Short mmCIF file of C-alpha atoms in Angstrom, two decimals:
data_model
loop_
_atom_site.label_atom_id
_atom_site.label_comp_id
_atom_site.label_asym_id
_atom_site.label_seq_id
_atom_site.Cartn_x
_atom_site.Cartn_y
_atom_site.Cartn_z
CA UNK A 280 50.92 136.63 70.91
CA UNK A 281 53.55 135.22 69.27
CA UNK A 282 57.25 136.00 70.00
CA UNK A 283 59.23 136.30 67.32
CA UNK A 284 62.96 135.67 68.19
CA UNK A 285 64.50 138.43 65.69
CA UNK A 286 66.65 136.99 63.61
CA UNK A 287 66.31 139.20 60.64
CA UNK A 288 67.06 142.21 62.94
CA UNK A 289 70.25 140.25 64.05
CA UNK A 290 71.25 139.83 59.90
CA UNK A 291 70.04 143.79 59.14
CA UNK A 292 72.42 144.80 62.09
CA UNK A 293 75.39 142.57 60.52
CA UNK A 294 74.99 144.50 57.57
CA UNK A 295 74.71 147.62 58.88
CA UNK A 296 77.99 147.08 61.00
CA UNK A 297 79.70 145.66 58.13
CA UNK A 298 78.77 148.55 55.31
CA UNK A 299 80.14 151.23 57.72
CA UNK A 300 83.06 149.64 58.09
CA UNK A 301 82.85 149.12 62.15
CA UNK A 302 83.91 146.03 64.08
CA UNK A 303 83.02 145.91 67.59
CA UNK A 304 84.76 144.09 70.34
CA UNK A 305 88.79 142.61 70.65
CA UNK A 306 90.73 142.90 67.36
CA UNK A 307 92.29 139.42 66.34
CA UNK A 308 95.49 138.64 67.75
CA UNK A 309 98.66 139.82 66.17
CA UNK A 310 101.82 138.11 64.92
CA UNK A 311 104.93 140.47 64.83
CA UNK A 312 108.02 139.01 62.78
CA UNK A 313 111.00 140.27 64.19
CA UNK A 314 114.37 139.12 61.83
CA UNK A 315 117.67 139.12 64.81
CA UNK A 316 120.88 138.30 63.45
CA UNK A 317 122.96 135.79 65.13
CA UNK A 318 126.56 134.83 65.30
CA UNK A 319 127.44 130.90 63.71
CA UNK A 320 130.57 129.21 62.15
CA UNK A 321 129.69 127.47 59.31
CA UNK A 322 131.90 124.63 57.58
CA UNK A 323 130.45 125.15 54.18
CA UNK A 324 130.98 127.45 51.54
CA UNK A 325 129.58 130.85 52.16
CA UNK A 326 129.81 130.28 55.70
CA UNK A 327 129.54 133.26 58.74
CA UNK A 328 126.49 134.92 59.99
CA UNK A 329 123.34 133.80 58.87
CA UNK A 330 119.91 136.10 59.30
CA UNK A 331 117.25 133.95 61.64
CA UNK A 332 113.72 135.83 61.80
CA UNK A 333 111.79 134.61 65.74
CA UNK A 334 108.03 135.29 65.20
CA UNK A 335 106.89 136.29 68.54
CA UNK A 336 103.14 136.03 69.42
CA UNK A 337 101.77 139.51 71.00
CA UNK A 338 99.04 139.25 73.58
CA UNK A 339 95.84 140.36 72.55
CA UNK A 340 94.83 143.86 73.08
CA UNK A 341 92.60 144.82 75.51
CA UNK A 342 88.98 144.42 74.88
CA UNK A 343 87.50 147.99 73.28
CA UNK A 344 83.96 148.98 72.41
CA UNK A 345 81.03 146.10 72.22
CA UNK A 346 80.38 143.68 70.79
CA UNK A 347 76.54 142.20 70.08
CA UNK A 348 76.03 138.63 70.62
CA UNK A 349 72.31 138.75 69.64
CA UNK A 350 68.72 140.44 69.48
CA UNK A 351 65.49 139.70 71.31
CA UNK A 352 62.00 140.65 69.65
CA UNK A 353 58.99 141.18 72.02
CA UNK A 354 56.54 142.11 69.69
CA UNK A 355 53.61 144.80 70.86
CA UNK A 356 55.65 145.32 74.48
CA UNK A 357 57.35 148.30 76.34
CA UNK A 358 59.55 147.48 79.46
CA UNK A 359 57.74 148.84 82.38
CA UNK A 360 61.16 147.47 84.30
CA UNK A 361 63.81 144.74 84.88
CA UNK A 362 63.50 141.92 87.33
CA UNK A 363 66.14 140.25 86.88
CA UNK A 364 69.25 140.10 84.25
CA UNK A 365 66.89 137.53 82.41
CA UNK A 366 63.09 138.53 83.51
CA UNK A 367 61.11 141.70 82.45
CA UNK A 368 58.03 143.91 83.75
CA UNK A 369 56.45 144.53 80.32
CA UNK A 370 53.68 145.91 79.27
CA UNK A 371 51.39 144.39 76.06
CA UNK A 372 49.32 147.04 74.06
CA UNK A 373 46.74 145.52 72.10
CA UNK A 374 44.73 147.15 69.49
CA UNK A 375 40.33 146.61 70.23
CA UNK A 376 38.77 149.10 68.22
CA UNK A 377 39.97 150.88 64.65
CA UNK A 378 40.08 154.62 64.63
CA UNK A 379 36.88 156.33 62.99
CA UNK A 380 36.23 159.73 62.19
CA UNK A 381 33.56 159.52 65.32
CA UNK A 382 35.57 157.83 67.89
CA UNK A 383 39.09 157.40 68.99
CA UNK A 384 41.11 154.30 68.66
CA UNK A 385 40.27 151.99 71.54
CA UNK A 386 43.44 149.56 73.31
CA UNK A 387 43.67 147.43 76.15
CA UNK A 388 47.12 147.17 78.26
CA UNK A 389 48.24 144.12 80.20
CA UNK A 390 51.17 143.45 82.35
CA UNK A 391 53.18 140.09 81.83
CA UNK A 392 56.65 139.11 83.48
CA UNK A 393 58.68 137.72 80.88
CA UNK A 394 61.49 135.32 80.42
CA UNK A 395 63.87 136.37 78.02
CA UNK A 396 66.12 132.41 78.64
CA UNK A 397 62.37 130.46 78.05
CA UNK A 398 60.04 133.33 76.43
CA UNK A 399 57.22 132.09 79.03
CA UNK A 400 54.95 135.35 80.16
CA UNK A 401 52.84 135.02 83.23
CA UNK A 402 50.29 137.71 84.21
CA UNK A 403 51.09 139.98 86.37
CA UNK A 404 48.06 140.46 88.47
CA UNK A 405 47.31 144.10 90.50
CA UNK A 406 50.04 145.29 93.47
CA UNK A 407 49.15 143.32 96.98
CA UNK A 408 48.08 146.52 99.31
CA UNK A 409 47.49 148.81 95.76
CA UNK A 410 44.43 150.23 94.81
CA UNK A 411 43.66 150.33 91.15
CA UNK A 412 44.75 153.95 91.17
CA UNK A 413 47.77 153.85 92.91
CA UNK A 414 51.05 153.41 91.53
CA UNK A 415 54.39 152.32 93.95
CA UNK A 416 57.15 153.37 92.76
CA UNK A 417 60.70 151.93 95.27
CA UNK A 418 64.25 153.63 95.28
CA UNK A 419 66.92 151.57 96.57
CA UNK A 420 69.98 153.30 98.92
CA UNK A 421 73.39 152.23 97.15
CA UNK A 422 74.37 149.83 99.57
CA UNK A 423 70.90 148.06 98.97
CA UNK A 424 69.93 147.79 102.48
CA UNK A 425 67.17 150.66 102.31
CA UNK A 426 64.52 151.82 100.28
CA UNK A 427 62.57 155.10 99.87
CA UNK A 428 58.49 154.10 98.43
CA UNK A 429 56.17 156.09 97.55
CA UNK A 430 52.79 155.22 96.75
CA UNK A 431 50.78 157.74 94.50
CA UNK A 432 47.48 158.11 95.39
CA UNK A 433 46.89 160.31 92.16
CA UNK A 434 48.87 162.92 89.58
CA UNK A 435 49.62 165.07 92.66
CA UNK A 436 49.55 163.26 95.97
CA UNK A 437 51.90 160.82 97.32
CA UNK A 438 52.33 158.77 100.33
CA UNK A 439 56.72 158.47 101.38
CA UNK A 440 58.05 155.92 103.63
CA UNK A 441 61.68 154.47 104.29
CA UNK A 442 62.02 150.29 104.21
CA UNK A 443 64.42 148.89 106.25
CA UNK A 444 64.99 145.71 103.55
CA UNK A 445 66.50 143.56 105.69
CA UNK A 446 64.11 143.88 108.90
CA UNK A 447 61.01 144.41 106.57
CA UNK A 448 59.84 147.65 108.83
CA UNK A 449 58.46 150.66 106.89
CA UNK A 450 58.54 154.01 108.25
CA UNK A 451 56.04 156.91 107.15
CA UNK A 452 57.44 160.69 106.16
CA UNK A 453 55.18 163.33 106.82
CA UNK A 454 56.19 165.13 103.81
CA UNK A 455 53.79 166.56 101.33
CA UNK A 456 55.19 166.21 97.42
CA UNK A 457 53.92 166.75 94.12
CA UNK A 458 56.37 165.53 91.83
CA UNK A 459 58.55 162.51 91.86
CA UNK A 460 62.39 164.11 91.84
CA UNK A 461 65.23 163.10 94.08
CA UNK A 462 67.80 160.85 94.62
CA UNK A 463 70.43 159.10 97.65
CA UNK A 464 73.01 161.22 98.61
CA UNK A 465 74.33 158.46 100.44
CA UNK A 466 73.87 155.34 101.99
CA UNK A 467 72.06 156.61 105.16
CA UNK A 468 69.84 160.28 103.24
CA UNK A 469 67.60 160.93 100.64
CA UNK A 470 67.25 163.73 99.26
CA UNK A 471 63.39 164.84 97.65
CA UNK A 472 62.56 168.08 95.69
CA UNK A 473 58.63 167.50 96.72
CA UNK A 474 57.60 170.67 93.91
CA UNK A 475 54.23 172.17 94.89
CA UNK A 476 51.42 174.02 93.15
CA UNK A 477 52.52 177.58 93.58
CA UNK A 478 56.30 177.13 92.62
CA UNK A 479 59.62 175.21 93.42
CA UNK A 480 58.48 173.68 96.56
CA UNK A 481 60.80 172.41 99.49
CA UNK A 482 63.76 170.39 99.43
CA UNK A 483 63.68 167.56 101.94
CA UNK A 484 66.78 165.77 103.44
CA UNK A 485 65.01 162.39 104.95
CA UNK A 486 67.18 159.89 106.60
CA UNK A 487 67.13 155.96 106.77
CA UNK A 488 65.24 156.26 110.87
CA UNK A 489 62.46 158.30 108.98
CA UNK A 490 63.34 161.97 110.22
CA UNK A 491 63.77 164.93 107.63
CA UNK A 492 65.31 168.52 107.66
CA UNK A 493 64.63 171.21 105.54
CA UNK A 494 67.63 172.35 102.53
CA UNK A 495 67.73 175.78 102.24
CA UNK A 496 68.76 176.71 98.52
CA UNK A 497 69.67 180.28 97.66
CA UNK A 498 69.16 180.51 94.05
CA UNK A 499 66.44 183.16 92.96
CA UNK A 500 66.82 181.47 89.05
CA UNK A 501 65.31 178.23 89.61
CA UNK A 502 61.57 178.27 89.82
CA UNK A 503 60.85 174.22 88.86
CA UNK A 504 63.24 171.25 88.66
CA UNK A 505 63.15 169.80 85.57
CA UNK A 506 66.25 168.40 85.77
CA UNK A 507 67.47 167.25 88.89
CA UNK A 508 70.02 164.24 90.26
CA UNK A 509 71.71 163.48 93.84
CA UNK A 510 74.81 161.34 94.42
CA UNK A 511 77.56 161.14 96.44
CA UNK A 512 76.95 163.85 98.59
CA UNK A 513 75.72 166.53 96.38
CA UNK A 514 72.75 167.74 94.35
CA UNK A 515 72.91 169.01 90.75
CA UNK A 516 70.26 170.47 88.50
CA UNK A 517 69.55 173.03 86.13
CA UNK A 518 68.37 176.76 86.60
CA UNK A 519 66.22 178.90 84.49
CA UNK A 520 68.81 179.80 82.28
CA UNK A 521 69.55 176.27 81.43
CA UNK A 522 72.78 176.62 83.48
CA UNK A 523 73.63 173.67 85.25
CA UNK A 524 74.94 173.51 89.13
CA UNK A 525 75.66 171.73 92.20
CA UNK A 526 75.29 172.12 96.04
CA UNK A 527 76.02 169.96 99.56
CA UNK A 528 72.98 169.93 101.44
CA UNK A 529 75.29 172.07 103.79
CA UNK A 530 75.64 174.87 101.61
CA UNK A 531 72.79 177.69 100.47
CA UNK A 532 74.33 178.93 97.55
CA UNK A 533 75.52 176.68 94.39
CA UNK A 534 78.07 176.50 92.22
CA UNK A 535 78.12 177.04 88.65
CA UNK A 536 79.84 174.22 86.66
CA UNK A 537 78.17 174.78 82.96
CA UNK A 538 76.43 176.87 80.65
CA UNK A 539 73.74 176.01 77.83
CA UNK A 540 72.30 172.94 79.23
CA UNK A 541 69.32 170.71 78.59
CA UNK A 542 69.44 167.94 79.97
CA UNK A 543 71.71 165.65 82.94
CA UNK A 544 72.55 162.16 83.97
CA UNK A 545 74.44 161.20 86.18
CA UNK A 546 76.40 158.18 86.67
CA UNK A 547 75.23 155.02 89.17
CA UNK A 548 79.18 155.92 90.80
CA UNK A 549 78.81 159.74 90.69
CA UNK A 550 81.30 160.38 89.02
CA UNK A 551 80.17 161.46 85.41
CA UNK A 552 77.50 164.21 84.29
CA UNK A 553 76.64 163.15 80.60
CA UNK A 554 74.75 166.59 79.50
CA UNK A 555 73.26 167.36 76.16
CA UNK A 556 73.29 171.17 75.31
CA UNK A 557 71.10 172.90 72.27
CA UNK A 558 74.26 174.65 71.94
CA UNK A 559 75.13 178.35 72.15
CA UNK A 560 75.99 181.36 69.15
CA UNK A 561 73.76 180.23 66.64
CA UNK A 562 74.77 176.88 67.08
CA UNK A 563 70.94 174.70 66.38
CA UNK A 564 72.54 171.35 66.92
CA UNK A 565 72.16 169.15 70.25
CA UNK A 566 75.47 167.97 71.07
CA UNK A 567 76.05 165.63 73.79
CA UNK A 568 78.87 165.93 76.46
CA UNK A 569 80.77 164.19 79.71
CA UNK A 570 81.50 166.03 82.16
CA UNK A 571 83.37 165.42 85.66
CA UNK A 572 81.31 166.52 89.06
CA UNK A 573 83.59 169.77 88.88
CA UNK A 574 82.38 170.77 85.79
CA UNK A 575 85.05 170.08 83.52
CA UNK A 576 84.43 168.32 80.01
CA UNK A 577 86.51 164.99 79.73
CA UNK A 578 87.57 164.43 76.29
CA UNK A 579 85.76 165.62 73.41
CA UNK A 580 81.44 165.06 72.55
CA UNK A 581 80.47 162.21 72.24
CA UNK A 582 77.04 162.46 70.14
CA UNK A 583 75.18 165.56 68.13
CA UNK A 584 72.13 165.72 66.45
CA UNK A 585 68.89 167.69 66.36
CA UNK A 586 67.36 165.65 69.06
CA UNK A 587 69.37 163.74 71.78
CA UNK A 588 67.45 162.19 74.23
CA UNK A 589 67.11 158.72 76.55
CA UNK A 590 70.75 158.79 78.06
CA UNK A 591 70.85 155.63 80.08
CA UNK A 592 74.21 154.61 81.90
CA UNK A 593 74.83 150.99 82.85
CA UNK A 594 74.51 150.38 86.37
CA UNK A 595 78.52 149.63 86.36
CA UNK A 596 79.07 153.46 85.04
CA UNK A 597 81.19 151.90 81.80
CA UNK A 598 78.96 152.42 79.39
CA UNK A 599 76.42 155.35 78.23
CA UNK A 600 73.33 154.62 75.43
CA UNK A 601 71.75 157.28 73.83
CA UNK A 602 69.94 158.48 70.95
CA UNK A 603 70.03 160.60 68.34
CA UNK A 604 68.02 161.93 65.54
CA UNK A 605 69.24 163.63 62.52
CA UNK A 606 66.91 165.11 59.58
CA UNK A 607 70.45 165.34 57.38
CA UNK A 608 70.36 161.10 56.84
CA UNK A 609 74.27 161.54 56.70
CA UNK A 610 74.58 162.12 60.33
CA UNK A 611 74.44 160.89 63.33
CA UNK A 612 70.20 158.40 64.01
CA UNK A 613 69.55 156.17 66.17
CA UNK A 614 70.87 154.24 69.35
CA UNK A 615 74.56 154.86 70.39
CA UNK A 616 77.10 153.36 73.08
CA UNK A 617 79.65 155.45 74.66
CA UNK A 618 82.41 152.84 76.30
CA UNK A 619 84.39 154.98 79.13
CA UNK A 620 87.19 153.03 78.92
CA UNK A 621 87.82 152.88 75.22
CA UNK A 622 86.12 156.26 74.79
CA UNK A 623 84.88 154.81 71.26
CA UNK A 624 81.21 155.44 70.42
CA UNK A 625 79.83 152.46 68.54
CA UNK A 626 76.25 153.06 66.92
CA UNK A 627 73.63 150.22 67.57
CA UNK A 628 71.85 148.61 64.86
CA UNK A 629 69.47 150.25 62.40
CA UNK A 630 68.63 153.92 62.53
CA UNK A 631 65.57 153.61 64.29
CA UNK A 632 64.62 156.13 67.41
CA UNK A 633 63.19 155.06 70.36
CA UNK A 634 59.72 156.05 71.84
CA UNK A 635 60.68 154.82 75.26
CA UNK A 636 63.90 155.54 77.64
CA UNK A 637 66.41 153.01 77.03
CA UNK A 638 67.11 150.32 79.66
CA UNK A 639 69.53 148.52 81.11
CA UNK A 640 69.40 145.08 82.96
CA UNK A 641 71.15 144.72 86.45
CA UNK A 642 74.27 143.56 85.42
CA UNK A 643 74.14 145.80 82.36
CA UNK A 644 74.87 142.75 79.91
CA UNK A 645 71.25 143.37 78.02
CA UNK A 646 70.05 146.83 76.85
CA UNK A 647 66.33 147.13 76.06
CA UNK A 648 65.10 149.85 73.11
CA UNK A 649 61.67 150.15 72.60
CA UNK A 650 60.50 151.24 68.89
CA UNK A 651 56.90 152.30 67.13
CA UNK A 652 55.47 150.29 64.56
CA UNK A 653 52.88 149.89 62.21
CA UNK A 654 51.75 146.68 62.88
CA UNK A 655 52.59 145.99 66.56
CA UNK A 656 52.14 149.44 67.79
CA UNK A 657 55.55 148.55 69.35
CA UNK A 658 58.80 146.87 69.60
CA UNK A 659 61.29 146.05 72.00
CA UNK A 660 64.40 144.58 71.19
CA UNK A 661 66.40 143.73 73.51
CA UNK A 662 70.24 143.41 72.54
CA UNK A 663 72.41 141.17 74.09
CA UNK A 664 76.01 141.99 75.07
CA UNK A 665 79.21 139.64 74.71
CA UNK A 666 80.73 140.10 78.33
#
């Protein structure tokens, strides 16, 4: 299949940055002209003080926003996940059979690792110890040194273990789950929300030597996790009332910290909740929010729309995508960046909507956005960064 680099999509953006008016990245440097009048005897006529303007240099100022350097095309390809800041997991639909009005549409998937620095694919052939069923799926502790697997036998039925990564060992937990939701508390705990069948299910503390305790939670208005995230030393998620709140694995009861909430993310460092809310009073708009782990919003929103959805931080924390989707064409479509440090929200290229979460690489330099189309069935582009 051929790869087609996207240059168009790197002219359409230009435009698009240019007609609203937006520039993204440092602002040019400055000259200020200062005028300073000095003191000088002069033996000519009209003699005395004379007016000397010193044109002083400023230093730039610092770095704001982002600022594209260029655009990938992988034609037909979603990212299944990043390898490396240059290599992707994707995976190729292709198109066998055309839809009729007695069968279904018929497509065949294949898994490639791609080079984004060569565009060479290789096949990715099955997972060495993985059936043709099973999926393994691999969460790494913060500090990298341990990893909690678990291999999927089916929908409901998966197999949990705890890598040492450095020693290669691989320690089984007995713990029955149903639904893949949890997160590290820390460097040495994980903490799993297994769900069951017949309601909310347990929560399970499981440390790096393979043990696990039981969490009791004390909250009669959660029934399911739908959203749930763990991170330095606490758990947060939403109740049945779309009210979202936090607990130490210490504590029974939680705390309240918002009201009116759809969905959470929170930051790689723990230390920011992005949350979208359908809003409250009438209100039918999605507006999306930062708030600290106590609950507090820090500065004002940051996004609305009728649908928000995708947040994806950068693994550094300085940076949140998103996207939006608007019926009214005068607000806000398409893919977003919130900079934490500028607090400027720069829209991304054209006002298309994703069909797949956005994704980051490692180092959080390339952001990949996966799109339907016509032709290709889909899109990625991935969008370089100027670091």
């Amino acid at each position: 299949m051929k790869i087609n680099k996207g240059i168009y999509s790197i002219v359409l953006l230009a435009a698009t940055f240019l007609s609203s008016g937006i520039l993204f990245g440092c602002n040019a440097e400055q000259k200020i002209s200062t005028p300073v009048t000095i003191g000088q005897t002069s033996a000519g006529e009209g003699g005395g003080k004379r007016e000397l303007t010193v044109v002083k240099e400023s230093k730039p100022p610092a770095e704001q926003g982002i600022a594209v350097q260029r655009i990938h095309r992988i034609d037909g390809a979603n990212i299944e996940k990043w390898l490396s800041d240059h290599e992707l997991d994707i995976q190729v639909t292709t198109l066998e059979k055309q839809v009729t009005a007695a069968k279904e549409a018929q497509y065949s998937y294949h898994r490639f690792r791609y080079d984004l620095k060569t565009g060479d694919r290789q096949s990715i052939k099955e997972q060495t110890g993985a059936g043709q069923e099973e999926v393994i799926k691999t969460f790494r502790s913060p500090n990298g040194k341990y990893s909690f697997i678990q291999t999927w036998k089916n929908k409901y039925e998966a197999v949990n273990a705890i890598k040492n990564m450095a020693t290669g060992e691989q320690r089984e937990v007995a713990v029955d789950n149903y639904m893949e939701v949890g997160g590290w508390l820390n460097n040495d705990s994980y903490i799993l929300a297994a769900g069951s069948m017949e309601g909310r299910g347990e929560i399970w503390n499981i440390s790096v030597d393979g043990t696990r305790k039981k969490i009791d939670l004390q909250d009669p208005e959660i029934e399911i996790f739908t959203e749930f995230a763990v991170g330095n030393g606490k758990i947060y998620y939403t109740d049945a009332k779309s009210r979202l709140k936090s607990f130490a694995p210490t504590q029974s009861k939680p705390t309240l910290l918002a009201a009116d909430v759809s969905t959470l993310s929170l930051s790689p460092d723990s230390q920011r909740i992005a949350v979208s809310t359908a809003g409250s009073s009438g209100k039918e708009e999605s507006r999306l929010l930062i708030y600290n782990t106590g609950g507090h919003v820090q500065g004002l929103l940051i996004g609305k729309g009728d649908v928000l959805t995708y947040p994806s931080w950068s693994p550094d924390s300085s940076k949140l995508a998103f996207a939006v989707y608007t019926e009214d064409k005068g607000g806000m479509n398409g893919v977003y960046i919130f900079d934490t440090v500028s607090g400027k929200v720069s829209p991304l290229g054209l006002t298309y909507y994703p069909a797949y979460p956005l994704s980051w690489n490692p180092s959080g330099s390339r952001l990949g956005i996966t799109v339907n189309d016509k032709e290709k069935l889909t899109v990625t582009h991935i969008v370089d960064f100027k670091m």
